[in-house]
Short mmCIF file of C-alpha atoms in Angstrom, two decimals:
data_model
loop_
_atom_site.label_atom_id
_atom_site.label_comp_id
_atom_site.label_asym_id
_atom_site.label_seq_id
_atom_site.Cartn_x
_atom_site.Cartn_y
_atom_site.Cartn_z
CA UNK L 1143 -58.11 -19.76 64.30
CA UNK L 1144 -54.57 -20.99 66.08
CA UNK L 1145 -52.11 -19.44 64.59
CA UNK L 1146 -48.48 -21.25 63.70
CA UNK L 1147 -45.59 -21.06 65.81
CA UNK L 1148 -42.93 -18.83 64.01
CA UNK L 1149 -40.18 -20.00 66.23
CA UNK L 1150 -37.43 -22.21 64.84
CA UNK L 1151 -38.20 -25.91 65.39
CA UNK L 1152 -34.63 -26.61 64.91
CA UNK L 1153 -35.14 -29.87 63.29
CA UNK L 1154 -38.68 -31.78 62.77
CA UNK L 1155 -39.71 -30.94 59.42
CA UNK L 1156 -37.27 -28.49 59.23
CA UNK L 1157 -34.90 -31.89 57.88
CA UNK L 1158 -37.60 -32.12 54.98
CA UNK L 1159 -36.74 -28.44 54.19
CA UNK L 1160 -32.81 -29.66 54.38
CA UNK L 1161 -33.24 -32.23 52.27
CA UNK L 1162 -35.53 -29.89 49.77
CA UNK L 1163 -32.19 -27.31 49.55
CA UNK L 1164 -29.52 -30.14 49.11
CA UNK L 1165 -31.39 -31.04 46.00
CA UNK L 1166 -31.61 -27.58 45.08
CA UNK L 1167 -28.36 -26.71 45.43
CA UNK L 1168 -27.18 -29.64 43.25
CA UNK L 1169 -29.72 -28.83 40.87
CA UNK L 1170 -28.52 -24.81 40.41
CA UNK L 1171 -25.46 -24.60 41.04
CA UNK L 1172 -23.76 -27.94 40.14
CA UNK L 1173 -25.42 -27.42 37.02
CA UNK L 1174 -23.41 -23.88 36.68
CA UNK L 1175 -19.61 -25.53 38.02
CA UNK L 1176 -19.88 -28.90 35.05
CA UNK L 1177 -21.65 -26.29 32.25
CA UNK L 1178 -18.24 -26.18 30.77
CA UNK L 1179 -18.73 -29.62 29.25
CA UNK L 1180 -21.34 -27.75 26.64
CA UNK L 1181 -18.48 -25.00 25.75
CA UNK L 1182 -16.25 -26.81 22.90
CA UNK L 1183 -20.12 -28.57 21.52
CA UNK L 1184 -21.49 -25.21 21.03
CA UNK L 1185 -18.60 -23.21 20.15
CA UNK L 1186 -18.06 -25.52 17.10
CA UNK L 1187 -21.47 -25.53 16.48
CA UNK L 1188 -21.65 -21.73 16.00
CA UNK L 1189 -18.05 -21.61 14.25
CA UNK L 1190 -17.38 -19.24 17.30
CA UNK L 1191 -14.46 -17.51 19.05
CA UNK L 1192 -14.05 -18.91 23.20
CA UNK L 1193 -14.35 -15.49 24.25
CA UNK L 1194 -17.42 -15.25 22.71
CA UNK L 1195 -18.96 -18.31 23.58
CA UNK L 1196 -17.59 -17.91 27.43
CA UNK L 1197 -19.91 -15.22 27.62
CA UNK L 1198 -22.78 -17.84 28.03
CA UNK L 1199 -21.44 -18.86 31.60
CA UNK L 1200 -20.90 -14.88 32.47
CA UNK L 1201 -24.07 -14.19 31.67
CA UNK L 1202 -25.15 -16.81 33.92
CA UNK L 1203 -23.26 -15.71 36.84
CA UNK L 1204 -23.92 -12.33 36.70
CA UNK L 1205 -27.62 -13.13 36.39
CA UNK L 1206 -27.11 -15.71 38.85
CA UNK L 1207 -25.73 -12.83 41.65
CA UNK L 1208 -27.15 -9.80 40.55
CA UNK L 1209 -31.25 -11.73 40.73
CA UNK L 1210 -29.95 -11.92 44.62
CA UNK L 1211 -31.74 -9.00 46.05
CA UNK L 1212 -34.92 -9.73 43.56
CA UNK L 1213 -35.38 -12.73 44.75
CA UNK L 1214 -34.80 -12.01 48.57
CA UNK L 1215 -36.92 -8.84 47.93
CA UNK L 1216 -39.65 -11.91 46.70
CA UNK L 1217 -39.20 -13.96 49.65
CA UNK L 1218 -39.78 -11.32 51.81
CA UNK L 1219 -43.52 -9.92 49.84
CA UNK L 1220 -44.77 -13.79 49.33
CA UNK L 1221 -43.17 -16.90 50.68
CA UNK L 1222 -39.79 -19.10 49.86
CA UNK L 1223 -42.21 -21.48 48.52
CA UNK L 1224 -43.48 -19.48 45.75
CA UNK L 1225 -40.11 -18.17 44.99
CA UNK L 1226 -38.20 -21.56 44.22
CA UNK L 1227 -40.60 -23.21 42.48
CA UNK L 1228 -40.67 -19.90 40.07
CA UNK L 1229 -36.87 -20.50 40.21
CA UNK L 1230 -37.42 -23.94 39.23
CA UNK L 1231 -39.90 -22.69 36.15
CA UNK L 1232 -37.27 -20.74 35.24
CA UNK L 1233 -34.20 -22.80 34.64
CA UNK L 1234 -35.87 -25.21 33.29
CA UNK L 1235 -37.18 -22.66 30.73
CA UNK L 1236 -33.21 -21.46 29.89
CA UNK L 1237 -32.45 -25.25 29.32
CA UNK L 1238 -35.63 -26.07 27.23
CA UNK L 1239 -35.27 -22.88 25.03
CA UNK L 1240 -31.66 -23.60 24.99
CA UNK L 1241 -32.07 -26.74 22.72
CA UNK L 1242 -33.14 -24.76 19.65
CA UNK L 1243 -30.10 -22.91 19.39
CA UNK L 1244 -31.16 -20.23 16.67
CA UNK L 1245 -28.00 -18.20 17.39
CA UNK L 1246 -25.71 -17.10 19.97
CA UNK L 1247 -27.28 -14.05 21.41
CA UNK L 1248 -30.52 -16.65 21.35
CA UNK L 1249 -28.29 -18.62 24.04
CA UNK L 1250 -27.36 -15.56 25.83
CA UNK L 1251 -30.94 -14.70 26.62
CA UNK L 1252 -31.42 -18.74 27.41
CA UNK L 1253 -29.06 -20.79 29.10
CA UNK L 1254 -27.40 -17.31 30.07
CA UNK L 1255 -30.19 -15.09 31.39
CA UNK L 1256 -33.31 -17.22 32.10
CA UNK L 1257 -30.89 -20.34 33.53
CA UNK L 1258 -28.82 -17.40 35.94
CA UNK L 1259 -32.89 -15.90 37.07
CA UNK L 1260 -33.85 -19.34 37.42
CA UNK L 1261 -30.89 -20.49 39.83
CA UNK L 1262 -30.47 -16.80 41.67
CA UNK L 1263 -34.68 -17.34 42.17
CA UNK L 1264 -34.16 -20.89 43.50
CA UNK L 1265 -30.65 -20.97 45.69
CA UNK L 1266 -31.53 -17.28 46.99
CA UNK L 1267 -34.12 -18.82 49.21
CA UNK L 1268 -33.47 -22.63 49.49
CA UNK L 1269 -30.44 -21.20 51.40
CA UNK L 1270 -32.72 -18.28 53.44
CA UNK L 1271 -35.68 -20.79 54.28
CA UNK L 1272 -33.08 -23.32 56.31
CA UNK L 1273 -31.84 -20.25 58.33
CA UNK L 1274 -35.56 -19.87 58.74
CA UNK L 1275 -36.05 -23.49 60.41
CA UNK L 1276 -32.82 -23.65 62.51
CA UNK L 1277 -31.43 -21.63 65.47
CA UNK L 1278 -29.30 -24.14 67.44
CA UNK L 1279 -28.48 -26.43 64.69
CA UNK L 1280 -28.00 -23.48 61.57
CA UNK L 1281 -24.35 -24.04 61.10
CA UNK L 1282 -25.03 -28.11 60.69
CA UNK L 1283 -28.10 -27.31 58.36
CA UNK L 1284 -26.56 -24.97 56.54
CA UNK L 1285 -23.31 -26.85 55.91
CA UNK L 1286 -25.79 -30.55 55.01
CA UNK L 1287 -27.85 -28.11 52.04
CA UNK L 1288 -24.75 -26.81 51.03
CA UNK L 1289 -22.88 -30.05 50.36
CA UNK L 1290 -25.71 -30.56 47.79
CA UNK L 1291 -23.38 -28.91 45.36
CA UNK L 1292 -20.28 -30.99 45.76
CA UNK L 1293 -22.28 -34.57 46.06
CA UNK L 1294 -24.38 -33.25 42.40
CA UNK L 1295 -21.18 -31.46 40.66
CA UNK L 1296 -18.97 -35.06 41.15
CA UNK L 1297 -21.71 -37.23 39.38
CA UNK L 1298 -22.75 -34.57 36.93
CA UNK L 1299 -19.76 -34.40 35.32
CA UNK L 1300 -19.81 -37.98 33.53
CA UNK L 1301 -23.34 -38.21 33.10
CA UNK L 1302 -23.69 -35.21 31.16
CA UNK L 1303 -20.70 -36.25 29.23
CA UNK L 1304 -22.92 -39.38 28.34
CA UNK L 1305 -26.59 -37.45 27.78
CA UNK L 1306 -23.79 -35.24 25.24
CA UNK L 1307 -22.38 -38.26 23.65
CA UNK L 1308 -25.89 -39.99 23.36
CA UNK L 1309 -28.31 -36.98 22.47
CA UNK L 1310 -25.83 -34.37 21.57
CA UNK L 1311 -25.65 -30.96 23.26
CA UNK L 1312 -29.15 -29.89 22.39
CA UNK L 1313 -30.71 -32.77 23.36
CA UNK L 1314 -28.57 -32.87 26.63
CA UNK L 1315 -30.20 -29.28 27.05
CA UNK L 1316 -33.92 -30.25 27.09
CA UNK L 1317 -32.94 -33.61 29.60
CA UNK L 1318 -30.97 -31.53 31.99
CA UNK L 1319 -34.29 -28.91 31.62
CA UNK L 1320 -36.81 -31.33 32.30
CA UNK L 1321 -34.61 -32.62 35.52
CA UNK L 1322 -33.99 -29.11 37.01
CA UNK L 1323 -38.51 -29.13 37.08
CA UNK L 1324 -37.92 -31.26 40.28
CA UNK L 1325 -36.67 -27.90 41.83
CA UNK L 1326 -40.23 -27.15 41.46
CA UNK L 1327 -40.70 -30.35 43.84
CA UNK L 1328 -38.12 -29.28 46.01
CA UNK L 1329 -39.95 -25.52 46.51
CA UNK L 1330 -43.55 -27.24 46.82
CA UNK L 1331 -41.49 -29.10 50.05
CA UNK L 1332 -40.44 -25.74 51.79
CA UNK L 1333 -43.80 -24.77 53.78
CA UNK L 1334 -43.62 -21.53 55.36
CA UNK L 1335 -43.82 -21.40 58.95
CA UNK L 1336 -46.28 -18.51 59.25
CA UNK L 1337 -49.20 -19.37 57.12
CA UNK L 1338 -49.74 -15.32 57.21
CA UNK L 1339 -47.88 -12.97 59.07
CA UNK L 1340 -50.07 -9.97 58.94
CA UNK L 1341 -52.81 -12.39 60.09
CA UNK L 1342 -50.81 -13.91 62.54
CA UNK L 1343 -50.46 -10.11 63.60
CA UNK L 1344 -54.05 -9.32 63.74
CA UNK L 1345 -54.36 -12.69 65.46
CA UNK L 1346 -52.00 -12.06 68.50
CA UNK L 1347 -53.79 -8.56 68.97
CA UNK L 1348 -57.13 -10.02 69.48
CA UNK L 1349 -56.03 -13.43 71.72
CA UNK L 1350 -53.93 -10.34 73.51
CA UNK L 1351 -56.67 -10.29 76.88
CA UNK L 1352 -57.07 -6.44 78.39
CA UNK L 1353 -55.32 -5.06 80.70
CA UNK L 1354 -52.84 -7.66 80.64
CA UNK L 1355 -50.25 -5.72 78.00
CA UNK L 1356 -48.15 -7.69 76.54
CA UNK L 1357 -43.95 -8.95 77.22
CA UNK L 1358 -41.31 -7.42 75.63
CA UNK L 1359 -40.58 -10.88 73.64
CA UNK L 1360 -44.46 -10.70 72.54
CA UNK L 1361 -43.34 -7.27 71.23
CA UNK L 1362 -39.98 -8.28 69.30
CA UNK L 1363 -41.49 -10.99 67.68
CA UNK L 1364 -44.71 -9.15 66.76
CA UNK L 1365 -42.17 -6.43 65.20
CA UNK L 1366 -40.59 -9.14 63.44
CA UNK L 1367 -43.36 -10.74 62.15
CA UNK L 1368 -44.85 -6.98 60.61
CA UNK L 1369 -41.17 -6.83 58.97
CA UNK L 1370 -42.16 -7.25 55.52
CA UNK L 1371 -40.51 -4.65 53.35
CA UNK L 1372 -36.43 -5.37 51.76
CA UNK L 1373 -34.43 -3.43 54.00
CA UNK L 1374 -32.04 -1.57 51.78
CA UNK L 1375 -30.43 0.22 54.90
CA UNK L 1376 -28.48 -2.37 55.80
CA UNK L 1377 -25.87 -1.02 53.86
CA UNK L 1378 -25.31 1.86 56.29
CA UNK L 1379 -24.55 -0.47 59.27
CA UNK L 1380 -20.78 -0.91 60.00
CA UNK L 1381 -21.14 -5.00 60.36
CA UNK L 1382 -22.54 -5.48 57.07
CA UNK L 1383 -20.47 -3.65 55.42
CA UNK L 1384 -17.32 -5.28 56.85
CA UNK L 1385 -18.94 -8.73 56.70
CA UNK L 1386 -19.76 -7.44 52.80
CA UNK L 1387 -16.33 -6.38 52.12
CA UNK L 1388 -14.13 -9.88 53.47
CA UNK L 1389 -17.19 -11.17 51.04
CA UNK L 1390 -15.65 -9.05 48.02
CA UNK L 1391 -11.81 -10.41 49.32
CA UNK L 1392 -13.23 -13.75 49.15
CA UNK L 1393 -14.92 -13.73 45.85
CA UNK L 1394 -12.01 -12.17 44.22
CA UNK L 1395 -9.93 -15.01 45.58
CA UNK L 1396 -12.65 -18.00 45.21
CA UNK L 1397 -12.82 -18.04 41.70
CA UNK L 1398 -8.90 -17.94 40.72
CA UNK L 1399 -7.72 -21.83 41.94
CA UNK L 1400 -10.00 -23.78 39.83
CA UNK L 1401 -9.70 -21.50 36.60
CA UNK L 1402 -5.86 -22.01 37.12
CA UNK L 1403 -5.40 -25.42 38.95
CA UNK L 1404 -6.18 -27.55 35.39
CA UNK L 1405 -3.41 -25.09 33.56
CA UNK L 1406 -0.89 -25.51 36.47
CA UNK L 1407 -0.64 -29.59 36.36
CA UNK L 1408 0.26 -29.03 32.65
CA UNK L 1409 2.86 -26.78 33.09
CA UNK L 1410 4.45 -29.58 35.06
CA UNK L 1411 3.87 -31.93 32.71
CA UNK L 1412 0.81 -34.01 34.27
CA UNK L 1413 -0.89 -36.17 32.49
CA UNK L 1414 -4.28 -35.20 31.13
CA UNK L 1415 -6.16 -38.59 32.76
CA UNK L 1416 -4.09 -37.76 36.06
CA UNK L 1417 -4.91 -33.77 35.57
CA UNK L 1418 -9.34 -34.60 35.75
CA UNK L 1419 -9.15 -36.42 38.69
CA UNK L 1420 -7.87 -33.61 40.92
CA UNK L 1421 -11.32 -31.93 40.08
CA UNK L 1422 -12.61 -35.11 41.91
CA UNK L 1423 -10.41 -34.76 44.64
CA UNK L 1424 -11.39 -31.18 45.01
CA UNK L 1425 -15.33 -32.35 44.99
CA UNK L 1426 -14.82 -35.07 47.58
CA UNK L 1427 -13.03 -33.12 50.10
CA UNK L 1428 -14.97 -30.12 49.69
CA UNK L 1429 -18.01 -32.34 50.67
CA UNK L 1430 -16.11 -33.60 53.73
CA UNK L 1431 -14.98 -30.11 54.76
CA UNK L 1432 -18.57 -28.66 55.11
CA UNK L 1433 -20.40 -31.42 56.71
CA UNK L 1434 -17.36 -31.83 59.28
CA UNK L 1435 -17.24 -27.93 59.90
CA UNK L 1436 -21.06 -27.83 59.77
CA UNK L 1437 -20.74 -30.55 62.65
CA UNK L 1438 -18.56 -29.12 64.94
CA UNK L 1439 -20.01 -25.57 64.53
CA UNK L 1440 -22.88 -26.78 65.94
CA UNK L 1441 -20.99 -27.95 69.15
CA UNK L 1442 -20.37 -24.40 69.46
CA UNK L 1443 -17.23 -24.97 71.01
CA UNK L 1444 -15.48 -22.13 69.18
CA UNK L 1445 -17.49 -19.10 68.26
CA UNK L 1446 -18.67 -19.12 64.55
CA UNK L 1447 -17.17 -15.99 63.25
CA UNK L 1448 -14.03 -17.14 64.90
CA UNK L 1449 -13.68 -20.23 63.17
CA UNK L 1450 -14.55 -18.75 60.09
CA UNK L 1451 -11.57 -16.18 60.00
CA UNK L 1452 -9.49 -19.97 61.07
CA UNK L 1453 -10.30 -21.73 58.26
CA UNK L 1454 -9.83 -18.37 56.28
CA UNK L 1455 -6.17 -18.32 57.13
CA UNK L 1456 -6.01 -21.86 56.36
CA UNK L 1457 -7.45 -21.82 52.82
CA UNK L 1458 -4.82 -18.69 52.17
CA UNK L 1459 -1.55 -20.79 53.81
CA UNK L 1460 -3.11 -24.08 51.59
CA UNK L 1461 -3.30 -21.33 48.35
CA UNK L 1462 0.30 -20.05 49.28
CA UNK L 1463 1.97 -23.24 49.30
CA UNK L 1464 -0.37 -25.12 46.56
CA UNK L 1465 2.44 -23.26 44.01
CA UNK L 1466 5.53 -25.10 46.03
CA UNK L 1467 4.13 -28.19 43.98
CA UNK L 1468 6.37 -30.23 41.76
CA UNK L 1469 4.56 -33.76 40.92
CA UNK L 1470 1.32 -34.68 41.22
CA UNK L 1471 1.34 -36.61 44.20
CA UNK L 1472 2.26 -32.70 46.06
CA UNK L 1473 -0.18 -31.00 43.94
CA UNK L 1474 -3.06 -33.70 44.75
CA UNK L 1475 -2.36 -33.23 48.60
CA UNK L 1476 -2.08 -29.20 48.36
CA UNK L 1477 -5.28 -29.29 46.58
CA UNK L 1478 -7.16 -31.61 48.78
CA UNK L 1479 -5.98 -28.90 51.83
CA UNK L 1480 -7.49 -26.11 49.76
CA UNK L 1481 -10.80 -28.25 48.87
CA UNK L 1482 -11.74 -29.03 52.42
CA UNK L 1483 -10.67 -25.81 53.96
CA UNK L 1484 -13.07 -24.10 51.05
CA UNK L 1485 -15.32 -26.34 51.83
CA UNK L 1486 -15.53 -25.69 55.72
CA UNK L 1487 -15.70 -22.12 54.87
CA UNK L 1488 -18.78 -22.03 52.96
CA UNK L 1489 -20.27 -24.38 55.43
CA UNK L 1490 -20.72 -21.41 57.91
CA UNK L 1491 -20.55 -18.52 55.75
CA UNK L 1492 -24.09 -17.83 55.60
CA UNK L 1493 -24.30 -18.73 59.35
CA UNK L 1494 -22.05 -16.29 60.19
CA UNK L 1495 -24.18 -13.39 58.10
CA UNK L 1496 -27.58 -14.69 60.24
CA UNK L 1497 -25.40 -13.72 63.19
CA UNK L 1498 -24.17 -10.37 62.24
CA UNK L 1499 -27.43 -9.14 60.90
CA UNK L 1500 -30.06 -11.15 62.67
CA UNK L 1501 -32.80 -13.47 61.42
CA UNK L 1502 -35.51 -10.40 60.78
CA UNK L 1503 -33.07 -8.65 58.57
CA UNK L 1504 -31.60 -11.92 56.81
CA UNK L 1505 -33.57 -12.28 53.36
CA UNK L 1506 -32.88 -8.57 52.96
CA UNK L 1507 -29.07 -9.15 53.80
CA UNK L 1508 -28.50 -12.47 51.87
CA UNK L 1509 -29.65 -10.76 48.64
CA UNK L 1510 -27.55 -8.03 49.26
CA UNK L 1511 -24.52 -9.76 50.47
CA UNK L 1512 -24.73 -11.75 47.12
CA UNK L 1513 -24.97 -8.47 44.92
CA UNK L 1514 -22.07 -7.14 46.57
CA UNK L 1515 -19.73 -10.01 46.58
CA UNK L 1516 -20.63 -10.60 42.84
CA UNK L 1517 -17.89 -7.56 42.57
CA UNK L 1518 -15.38 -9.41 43.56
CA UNK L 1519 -16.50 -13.05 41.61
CA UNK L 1520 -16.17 -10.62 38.24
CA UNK L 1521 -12.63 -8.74 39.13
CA UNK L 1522 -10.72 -11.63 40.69
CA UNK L 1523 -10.25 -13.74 37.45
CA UNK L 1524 -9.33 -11.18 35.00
CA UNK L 1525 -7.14 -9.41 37.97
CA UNK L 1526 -5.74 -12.91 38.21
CA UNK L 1527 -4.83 -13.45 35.09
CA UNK L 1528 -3.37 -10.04 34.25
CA UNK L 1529 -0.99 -11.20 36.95
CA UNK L 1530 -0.35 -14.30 35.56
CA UNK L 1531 0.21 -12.72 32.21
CA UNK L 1532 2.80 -10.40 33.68
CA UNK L 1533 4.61 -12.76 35.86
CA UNK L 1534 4.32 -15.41 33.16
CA UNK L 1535 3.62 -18.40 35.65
CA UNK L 1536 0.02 -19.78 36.66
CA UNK L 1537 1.59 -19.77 40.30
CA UNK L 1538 1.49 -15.93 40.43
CA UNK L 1539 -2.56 -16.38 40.61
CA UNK L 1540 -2.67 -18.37 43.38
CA UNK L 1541 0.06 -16.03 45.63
CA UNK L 1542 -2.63 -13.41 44.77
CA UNK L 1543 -5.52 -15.45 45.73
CA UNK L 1544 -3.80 -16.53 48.82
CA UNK L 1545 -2.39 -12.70 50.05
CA UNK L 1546 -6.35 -11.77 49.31
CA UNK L 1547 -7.86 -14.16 51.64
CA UNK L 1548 -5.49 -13.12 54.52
CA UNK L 1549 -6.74 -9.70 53.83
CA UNK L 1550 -10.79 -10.59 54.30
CA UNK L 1551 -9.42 -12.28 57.29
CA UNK L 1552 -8.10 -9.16 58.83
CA UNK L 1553 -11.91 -7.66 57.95
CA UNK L 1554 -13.24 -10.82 59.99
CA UNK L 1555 -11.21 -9.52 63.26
CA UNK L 1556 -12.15 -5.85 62.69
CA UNK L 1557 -16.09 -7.24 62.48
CA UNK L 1558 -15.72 -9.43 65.81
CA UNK L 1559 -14.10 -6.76 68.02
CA UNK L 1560 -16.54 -3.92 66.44
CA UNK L 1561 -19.17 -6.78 67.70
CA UNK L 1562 -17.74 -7.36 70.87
CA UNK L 1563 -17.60 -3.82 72.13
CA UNK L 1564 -21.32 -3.11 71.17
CA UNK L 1565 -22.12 -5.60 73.45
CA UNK L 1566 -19.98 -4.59 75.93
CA UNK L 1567 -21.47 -1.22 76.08
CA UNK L 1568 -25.42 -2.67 75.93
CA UNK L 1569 -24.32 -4.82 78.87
CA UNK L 1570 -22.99 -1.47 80.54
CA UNK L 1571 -25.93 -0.03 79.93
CA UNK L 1572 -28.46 -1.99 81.06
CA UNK L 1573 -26.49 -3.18 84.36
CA UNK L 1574 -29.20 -2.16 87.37
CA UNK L 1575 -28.27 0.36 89.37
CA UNK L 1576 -26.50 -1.18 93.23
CA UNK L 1577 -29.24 -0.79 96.05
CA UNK L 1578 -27.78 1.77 99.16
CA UNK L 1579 -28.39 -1.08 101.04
CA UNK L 1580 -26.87 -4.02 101.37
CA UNK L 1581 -29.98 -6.22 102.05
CA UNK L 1582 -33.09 -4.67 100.08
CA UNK L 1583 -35.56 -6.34 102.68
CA UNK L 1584 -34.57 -4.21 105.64
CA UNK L 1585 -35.68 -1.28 103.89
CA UNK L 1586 -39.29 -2.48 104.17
CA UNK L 1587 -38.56 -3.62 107.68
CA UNK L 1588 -38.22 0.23 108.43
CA UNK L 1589 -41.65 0.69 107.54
#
């Protein structure tokens, strides 16, 4: 029996697997960003208070981050495969359920807990598997399945208006249910590229002829291939830890702009018509920003973590003078810098965490990385808006967003020079040792 190459193919079918995790990611998490259209329909329906019915879309992302390590801890005992389509089982489940609407702890447990499992168990490893299939081209893969979620979350908004308007919000539900089952599609699309790994194993030790031993590659990749458990240790290595603390600076600073962007433009007495379309803007040039980073990543011209800490800086100088805004026309162009300079950064994020950590530890870091930084998703808002509170101005929340991102920045440079002098010391180490003569071939002229 041949067994299949594990290597990445870096493209092939690896562009059906790209394809599989754009839809995904429209499917998940565009779903989560336009869910607020459901918020006023099923607050009045339940004669609730907003605080109470907001606790639908918490649920959801806390779910959505803290499922993370479950899932990744899933990927790694079965396959990606297996894992998304259950993902795909699942939100559709949270929708379906949803359209009964017995109470409001009844929507908790639905469109909060089983929708949040269902898109942790079906991002989680659309995201991993594309890692999986690319080496040379990760950063343009990565930032192509990404954009999913922008090109979904600017046409989901209207058309779920209209399934609303048409079928009201219960009915909307079940439709928006039954079309989150093609994640199930999308899953059945994302073959593994081991068939087996512990037979794969067993394989390579019985082709292995006698005598011959096998090369140190044959050796890494065996012990990569035997690497099935969730490696929980990575939280004792000094990269990950830095690389999962700018993620907690990030998170904290993510979330603030568009909670406070819609408030802002009414403070300065924006129209309402005029106020919705800078949510498009923000869409369409956070599209642009990850397929033109993802692009020009993959030239590697400029090293990945580098440009990540760049467009950083650049997302916290767009967030510090976003507030200098007096009209629309400045607070369209300030939030188009801040939309495509978000979107370039989550083009390579991921990339970047495949580099620190390596492609045998990744499924174990990217459900980890996603716990941790869920820390910062759930204090940044309510930090942000204790500020705002005391200040009195929605501008205070995006100085605070903006002084946050320069400080993950500053946990970027401390990562890349803790990188750089590891490998200046393995390169030390493993320099061979200077011959006593100058020309190696006259010492076996002597004999």
């Amino acid at each position: 029996m041949q067994a299949k190459d594990s290597s990445p193919p870096d493209g092939g079918y690896g562009w059906v697997v790209v394809v599989s995790a754009f839809m995904v990611m429209g499917l998940t998490v565009a779903v989560l960003k336009t869910f607020g259209l459901f918020f006023v329909e099923i607050q009045q329906h339940f004669d609730e208070l907003a605080s109470t019915t907001s606790w639908i879309t918490s649920v959801t992302i806390a779910v959505f981050h803290l499922g993370a390590p479950v899932a990744s801890s899933l990927c790694v005992q079965y396959t990606h495969r297996t894992v998304v389509i259950t993902g795909g089982l699942l939100a559709f489940s949270g929708m379906a359920l949803g359209f009964f609407g017995l109470n409001m702890v009844w929507m908790y447990a639905t469109t909060g807990f089983l929708q949040g499992l269902g898109i942790s168990f079906s991002w989680t490893p659309a995201i991993s598997i594309v890692s999986h299939y690319f080496s040379k081209k990760r950063a343009l893969a990565n930032a192509i399945a990404s954009a999913g979620e922008c090109a979904f979350a600017f046409t989901f908004g209207p058309f779920f208006q209209w399934l609303i308007s048409q079928y009201g919000w219960k009915g909307a539900l079940l439709i928006i249910g039954g079309i989150q089952l093609n994640i199930c599609v999308c899953g059945i699309l994302m073959r593994p590229l081991a068939s087996s790994c512990l037979l794969e194993a067993s394989h390579c030790e019985t082709e292995t002829p006698p005598g011959n031993g096998a090369s140190r590659k044959d050796k890494e990749d065996k012990s990569s291939i035997m690497h099935k458990t969730f490696n929980w240790m990575l939280v004792r290595r000094p990269e990950f830890v830095l690389y999962a603390i700018f993620g907690i600076l990030a998170a904290m600073s993510f979330f603030v702009p568009p909670l406070f962007l819609v408030p802002l433009s009414y403070s300065l007495g924006i129209d309402e018509s005029w106020t919705a379309s800078l949510l498009s803007i923000l869409a369409m040039v956070d599209f642009g920003g990850r397929l033109l980073c993802g692009w020009y990543a993959n030239l590697r011209v400029t090293k990945t973590i580098h440009l990540l800490a760049m467009t950083i800086t650049l997302i916290s100088t767009s967030l510090m003078l976003l507030p200098l805004a007096n009209n629309y026309l400045s607070l369209a162009i300030f939030t188009g810098f801040y939309g495509f300079f978000f979107g370039t950064t989550v083009a390579i994020h991921i990339t970047v965490l495949a580099d620190v950590v390596g492609m045998r530890e990744f499924d174990s870091a990217l459900g980890l990385f996603m716990l941790i930084r869920s820390t910062g998703g759930f204090l940044g808002p309510p930090l942000a808006g204790l500020i705002v509170d005391m200040a009195g101005d929605y501008r205070a929340g995006f100085y605070m967003a903006g002084a946050t991102l320069m400080l993950s920045a500053g946990f970027l440079v401390v990562l890349d020079r803790l990188q750089e002098r590891k490998k200046r010391g393995s390169q030390t180490r493993t320099k061979p040792e200077k011959s006593t003569l100058p020309f190696p071939s006259l010492h076996l002229l002597k004999h």
